[in-house]
Amino acid sequence: MGARGELFTTQVTLDNRSYFFNVKENRTGDVFLQIVESKSKDGGDFDRHQIAIFAEDMQKFFQGMEKSLNFIEKDHKNRQKAAREKKEAKEKNAAKKVYRVKADEAPKAEGAKKTGRIHVVSKRAAAEPVESENSEE
């Protein structure tokens, strides 16, 4: 048995964090898994957090962890599928995209009235003046 009851230890190092998985035995002979996260701070100090899982609780702990990992994997696949479908829909819509000429750039006809975005040209303005029935001959 090692120092402080350590039976086995392994380390996983990531960017600015290290994880230690220590199998230990306490004074009464109970075996447990100690998981320690060590995170470097900006001053060279380390922020440490740890949890302990006793042998009789490990099955339930790992079942919960397995369910969580399965959810993460399934969620990741669903997100990838949704992103892929969104990209395909975007590409499909890009092919159908219609570009419209702004009203300021559109050719202007005489006698055109602006009504919102639609330009209406009066037929009367284009035709010859209509004589009324009351006009003198």
Coordinates of N, CA and C in Angstrom, one line a residue:
M1 N 0.9 -1.2 0.0 CA 0.0 0.0 0.0 C 0.9 1.2 0.0
G2 N 0.5 2.2 -0.9 CA 1.3 3.4 -1.0 C 1.0 4.5 0.1
A3 N 1.6 5.6 -0.1 CA 1.3 6.7 0.8 C -0.1 7.1 0.8
R4 N -0.6 7.4 2.0 CA -2.0 7.9 2.2 C -3.0 6.9 1.7
G5 N -2.7 5.6 1.7 CA -3.7 4.5 1.4 C -3.8 4.3 -0.1
E6 N -3.0 4.8 -1.0 CA -3.1 4.7 -2.4 C -2.8 3.3 -2.8
L7 N -3.7 2.6 -3.5 CA -3.5 1.3 -4.1 C -3.1 1.4 -5.6
F8 N -3.7 2.4 -6.3 CA -3.4 2.6 -7.7 C -3.7 4.0 -8.0
T9 N -3.0 4.6 -9.0 CA -3.3 5.9 -9.4 C -2.9 6.1 -10.9
T10 N -3.6 6.9 -11.6 CA -3.4 7.2 -13.0 C -3.8 8.7 -13.2
Q11 N -3.1 9.3 -14.2 CA -3.3 10.7 -14.5 C -3.7 10.9 -15.9
V12 N -4.7 11.9 -16.2 CA -5.0 12.3 -17.5 C -4.8 13.8 -17.5
T13 N -3.9 14.2 -18.5 CA -3.6 15.7 -18.6 C -4.2 16.3 -19.8
L14 N -5.0 17.3 -19.6 CA -5.6 18.1 -20.7 C -5.0 19.5 -20.7
D15 N -5.4 20.4 -21.5 CA -4.8 21.7 -21.6 C -4.3 22.3 -20.3
N16 N -5.2 22.9 -19.5 CA -4.8 23.5 -18.3 C -5.4 22.7 -17.1
R17 N -5.8 21.5 -17.3 CA -6.3 20.6 -16.2 C -5.7 19.3 -16.2
S18 N -5.7 18.7 -15.0 CA -5.2 17.3 -14.9 C -6.2 16.6 -14.0
Y19 N -6.5 15.4 -14.4 CA -7.4 14.5 -13.6 C -6.6 13.3 -13.1
F20 N -6.8 13.1 -11.8 CA -6.1 12.0 -11.1 C -7.2 11.0 -10.7
F21 N -7.0 9.7 -11.1 CA -7.9 8.6 -10.7 C -7.2 7.8 -9.7
N22 N -7.5 7.9 -8.4 CA -6.8 7.2 -7.3 C -7.7 6.2 -6.7
V23 N -7.2 5.0 -6.7 CA -7.9 3.9 -5.9 C -7.2 3.9 -4.5
K24 N -8.0 4.1 -3.5 CA -7.4 4.2 -2.1 C -8.2 3.2 -1.2
E25 N -7.5 3.1 0.0 CA -8.1 2.3 1.0 C -8.0 3.1 2.3
N26 N -9.2 3.3 3.0 CA -9.1 4.1 4.2 C -8.7 3.2 5.4
R27 N -8.7 3.8 6.6 CA -8.2 3.1 7.8 C -9.1 1.9 8.2
T28 N -10.3 2.0 7.8 CA -11.2 0.8 8.2 C -11.2 -0.3 7.1
G29 N -10.4 -0.1 6.0 CA -10.3 -1.1 5.0 C -11.3 -0.9 3.8
D30 N -12.1 0.2 3.8 CA -13.0 0.4 2.7 C -12.2 0.9 1.5
V31 N -12.4 0.3 0.3 CA -11.8 0.7 -0.9 C -12.7 1.7 -1.6
F32 N -12.1 2.8 -2.1 CA -12.9 3.8 -2.9 C -12.0 4.4 -4.0
L33 N -12.8 5.0 -4.9 CA -12.1 5.7 -6.0 C -12.2 7.2 -5.7
Q34 N -11.0 7.9 -5.8 CA -11.0 9.3 -5.6 C -10.6 9.9 -7.0
I35 N -11.5 10.8 -7.4 CA -11.2 11.6 -8.7 C -10.9 13.0 -8.3
V36 N -9.7 13.4 -8.7 CA -9.3 14.8 -8.4 C -9.1 15.6 -9.7
E37 N -9.6 16.8 -9.7 CA -9.4 17.7 -10.8 C -8.5 18.8 -10.3
S38 N -7.4 19.0 -11.0 CA -6.4 20.0 -10.6 C -6.3 21.0 -11.8
K39 N -6.7 22.3 -11.5 CA -6.8 23.3 -12.6 C -5.8 24.4 -12.3
S40 N -4.9 24.8 -13.2 CA -4.0 25.8 -13.0 C -4.7 27.2 -13.0
K41 N -4.3 28.0 -12.1 CA -4.8 29.4 -12.0 C -3.8 30.3 -12.7
D42 N -4.1 31.6 -12.7 CA -3.2 32.6 -13.3 C -2.0 32.9 -12.4
G43 N -1.8 32.5 -11.3 CA -0.6 32.8 -10.5 C 0.3 31.7 -10.3
G44 N 0.1 30.6 -11.0 CA 0.9 29.4 -10.7 C 0.3 28.5 -9.7
D45 N -0.8 29.0 -9.0 CA -1.5 28.2 -8.0 C -2.4 27.2 -8.7
F46 N -2.9 26.2 -8.0 CA -3.8 25.2 -8.5 C -5.1 25.2 -7.8
D47 N -6.2 25.0 -8.5 CA -7.5 24.9 -7.9 C -7.8 23.4 -7.9
R48 N -8.1 22.8 -6.8 CA -8.3 21.3 -6.7 C -9.7 21.0 -6.2
H49 N -10.3 20.1 -6.9 CA -11.6 19.6 -6.5 C -11.5 18.0 -6.5
Q50 N -12.2 17.4 -5.6 CA -12.2 16.0 -5.6 C -13.5 15.4 -5.1
I51 N -13.8 14.2 -5.6 CA -14.9 13.4 -5.2 C -14.4 12.0 -4.9
A52 N -15.2 11.3 -4.0 CA -14.8 10.0 -3.6 C -16.0 9.1 -3.8
I53 N -15.8 7.9 -4.5 CA -16.9 6.9 -4.7 C -16.5 5.6 -4.1
F54 N -17.3 5.2 -3.1 CA -16.9 4.0 -2.4 C -17.3 2.7 -3.2
A55 N -16.6 1.6 -3.0 CA -16.8 0.4 -3.8 C -18.2 0.0 -3.9
E56 N -19.0 0.0 -2.8 CA -20.3 -0.5 -2.8 C -21.3 0.4 -3.7
D57 N -20.8 1.7 -4.0 CA -21.6 2.6 -4.8 C -21.1 2.7 -6.2
M58 N -20.0 2.1 -6.6 CA -19.4 2.3 -7.9 C -20.4 1.8 -9.0
Q59 N -21.1 0.7 -8.8 CA -21.9 0.2 -9.9 C -23.0 1.3 -10.3
K60 N -23.7 1.8 -9.2 CA -24.7 2.9 -9.5 C -24.0 4.1 -10.1
F61 N -22.8 4.5 -9.6 CA -22.1 5.6 -10.1 C -21.8 5.5 -11.6
F62 N -21.3 4.3 -11.9 CA -20.9 4.1 -13.3 C -22.1 3.9 -14.2
Q63 N -23.2 3.4 -13.7 CA -24.5 3.3 -14.5 C -24.9 4.7 -14.8
G64 N -24.9 5.6 -13.8 CA -25.3 7.0 -14.1 C -24.3 7.7 -15.1
M65 N -23.0 7.4 -14.9 CA -22.1 8.0 -15.9 C -22.3 7.4 -17.3
E66 N -22.6 6.1 -17.4 CA -22.9 5.5 -18.7 C -24.1 6.1 -19.4
K67 N -25.2 6.3 -18.6 CA -26.4 7.0 -19.1 C -26.0 8.4 -19.6
S68 N -25.2 9.1 -18.8 CA -24.9 10.5 -19.2 C -24.0 10.4 -20.5
L69 N -23.1 9.5 -20.6 CA -22.3 9.4 -21.8 C -23.1 9.0 -23.0
N70 N -24.1 8.1 -22.9 CA -24.9 7.8 -24.0 C -25.8 8.9 -24.4
F71 N -26.3 9.7 -23.5 CA -27.0 10.9 -23.8 C -26.2 11.9 -24.6
I72 N -25.0 12.1 -24.1 CA -24.1 13.1 -24.8 C -23.8 12.6 -26.2
E73 N -23.5 11.3 -26.4 CA -23.3 10.8 -27.7 C -24.5 10.9 -28.6
K74 N -25.7 10.6 -28.1 CA -26.9 10.7 -28.9 C -27.2 12.2 -29.3
D75 N -27.0 13.0 -28.3 CA -27.3 14.5 -28.5 C -26.3 15.0 -29.5
H76 N -25.0 14.6 -29.5 CA -24.0 15.0 -30.4 C -24.4 14.6 -31.8
K77 N -24.9 13.4 -32.0 CA -25.3 12.9 -33.3 C -26.5 13.7 -33.8
N78 N -27.5 14.0 -32.9 CA -28.7 14.7 -33.3 C -28.3 16.2 -33.7
R79 N -27.3 16.8 -33.0 CA -26.9 18.1 -33.4 C -26.2 18.1 -34.7
Q80 N -25.4 17.1 -35.0 CA -24.7 17.0 -36.3 C -25.7 16.9 -37.4
K81 N -26.7 16.0 -37.2 CA -27.7 15.8 -38.2 C -28.5 17.1 -38.4
A82 N -28.9 17.8 -37.4 CA -29.6 19.0 -37.5 C -28.8 20.1 -38.3
A83 N -27.5 20.2 -37.9 CA -26.6 21.1 -38.6 C -26.5 20.8 -40.1
R84 N -26.4 19.5 -40.4 CA -26.3 19.0 -41.8 C -27.5 19.4 -42.5
E85 N -28.7 19.1 -41.9 CA -30.0 19.4 -42.6 C -30.2 20.9 -42.8
K86 N -29.7 21.7 -41.8 CA -29.8 23.1 -41.9 C -29.0 23.6 -43.1
K87 N -27.8 23.1 -43.2 CA -26.8 23.5 -44.2 C -27.4 23.1 -45.6
E88 N -28.0 21.9 -45.7 CA -28.6 21.5 -47.0 C -29.7 22.4 -47.4
A89 N -30.6 22.7 -46.4 CA -31.7 23.6 -46.6 C -31.3 25.0 -47.1
K90 N -30.2 25.4 -46.4 CA -29.7 26.8 -46.8 C -29.1 26.8 -48.2
E91 N -28.4 25.7 -48.6 CA -27.9 25.6 -49.9 C -29.0 25.5 -50.9
K92 N -30.1 24.7 -50.6 CA -31.2 24.6 -51.5 C -31.9 25.9 -51.7
N93 N -32.1 26.7 -50.6 CA -32.7 28.0 -50.7 C -31.8 29.0 -51.4
A94 N -30.5 28.9 -51.3 CA -29.6 29.8 -52.0 C -29.8 29.7 -53.5
A95 N -30.1 28.5 -54.0 CA -30.3 28.3 -55.4 C -31.6 28.9 -55.9
K96 N -32.6 29.0 -55.0 CA -33.9 29.6 -55.4 C -33.9 31.1 -55.1
K97 N -32.9 31.7 -54.6 CA -32.9 33.0 -54.1 C -33.2 34.0 -55.3
V98 N -34.2 34.9 -55.1 CA -34.5 35.9 -56.1 C -34.0 37.2 -55.7
Y99 N -33.3 37.9 -56.5 CA -32.8 39.2 -56.2 C -33.8 40.3 -56.8
R100 N -34.2 41.2 -56.1 CA -35.1 42.3 -56.5 C -34.3 43.6 -56.6
V101 N -34.8 44.4 -57.6 CA -34.2 45.7 -57.8 C -34.8 46.7 -56.8
K102 N -34.0 47.5 -56.2 CA -34.5 48.5 -55.2 C -35.3 49.5 -56.0
A103 N -36.3 50.1 -55.3 CA -37.1 51.1 -55.9 C -36.3 52.3 -56.5
D104 N -35.3 52.7 -55.8 CA -34.5 53.8 -56.3 C -33.7 53.5 -57.6
E105 N -33.4 52.2 -57.8 CA -32.7 51.8 -59.0 C -33.6 51.4 -60.1
A106 N -34.9 51.2 -59.9 CA -35.8 50.8 -60.9 C -36.0 51.9 -62.0
P107 N -36.2 51.5 -63.2 CA -36.5 52.5 -64.2 C -37.8 53.2 -63.9
K108 N -37.9 54.5 -64.0 CA -39.0 55.3 -63.7 C -39.8 55.6 -64.9
A109 N -41.1 55.4 -64.9 CA -41.9 55.8 -66.0 C -42.7 57.0 -65.6
E110 N -43.0 57.8 -66.6 CA -43.8 59.0 -66.3 C -45.2 58.7 -65.9
G111 N -45.7 59.4 -65.0 CA -47.1 59.2 -64.5 C -47.1 58.0 -63.5
A112 N -46.0 57.6 -63.0 CA -46.0 56.5 -62.1 C -46.3 57.0 -60.7
K113 N -47.1 56.2 -60.0 CA -47.4 56.5 -58.6 C -46.7 55.5 -57.7
K114 N -46.1 56.0 -56.6 CA -45.5 55.0 -55.7 C -46.5 54.6 -54.7
T115 N -46.8 53.4 -54.6 CA -47.7 52.9 -53.5 C -47.0 51.7 -52.9
G116 N -46.2 52.1 -51.8 CA -45.4 51.1 -51.1 C -44.3 50.6 -52.0
R117 N -44.2 49.3 -52.3 CA -43.1 48.8 -53.1 C -43.5 48.6 -54.5
I118 N -44.8 48.7 -54.8 CA -45.3 48.4 -56.1 C -45.5 49.8 -56.9
H119 N -45.0 49.8 -58.1 CA -45.2 51.0 -58.9 C -46.4 50.8 -59.9
V120 N -47.3 51.7 -59.8 CA -48.5 51.6 -60.7 C -48.5 52.8 -61.7
V121 N -48.6 52.5 -62.9 CA -48.6 53.5 -64.0 C -50.0 53.6 -64.4
S122 N -50.5 54.9 -64.4 CA -51.8 55.1 -64.8 C -52.0 55.0 -66.3
K123 N -53.0 54.3 -66.8 CA -53.2 54.1 -68.2 C -53.7 55.4 -68.9
R124 N -54.4 56.2 -68.1 CA -54.9 57.4 -68.7 C -53.8 58.4 -69.0
A125 N -52.7 58.4 -68.2 CA -51.6 59.3 -68.4 C -50.9 58.9 -69.7
A126 N -50.9 57.7 -70.0 CA -50.2 57.2 -71.2 C -51.1 57.4 -72.5
A127 N -52.4 57.3 -72.3 CA -53.3 57.5 -73.5 C -53.5 59.0 -73.7
E128 N -54.2 59.3 -74.8 CA -54.6 60.7 -75.1 C -55.7 61.1 -74.2
P129 N -55.8 62.4 -73.9 CA -56.8 62.9 -73.0 C -58.2 62.4 -73.5
V130 N -59.0 62.0 -72.6 CA -60.4 61.6 -72.9 C -61.3 62.8 -72.9
E131 N -62.1 63.0 -73.9 CA -63.0 64.2 -73.9 C -64.3 63.8 -73.2
S132 N -64.8 64.7 -72.5 CA -66.0 64.5 -71.7 C -67.2 64.7 -72.6
E133 N -68.4 64.2 -72.3 CA -69.6 64.4 -73.0 C -70.1 65.8 -73.0
N134 N -69.8 66.5 -72.0 CA -70.2 67.9 -71.9 C -69.4 68.9 -72.6
S135 N -68.4 68.5 -73.3 CA -67.5 69.4 -74.0 C -68.2 70.0 -75.2
E136 N -67.9 71.2 -75.5 CA -68.5 72.0 -76.6 C -67.8 71.6 -77.9
E137 N -68.6 71.4 -79.0 CA -68.1 71.0 -80.3 C -68.1 72.2 -81.2

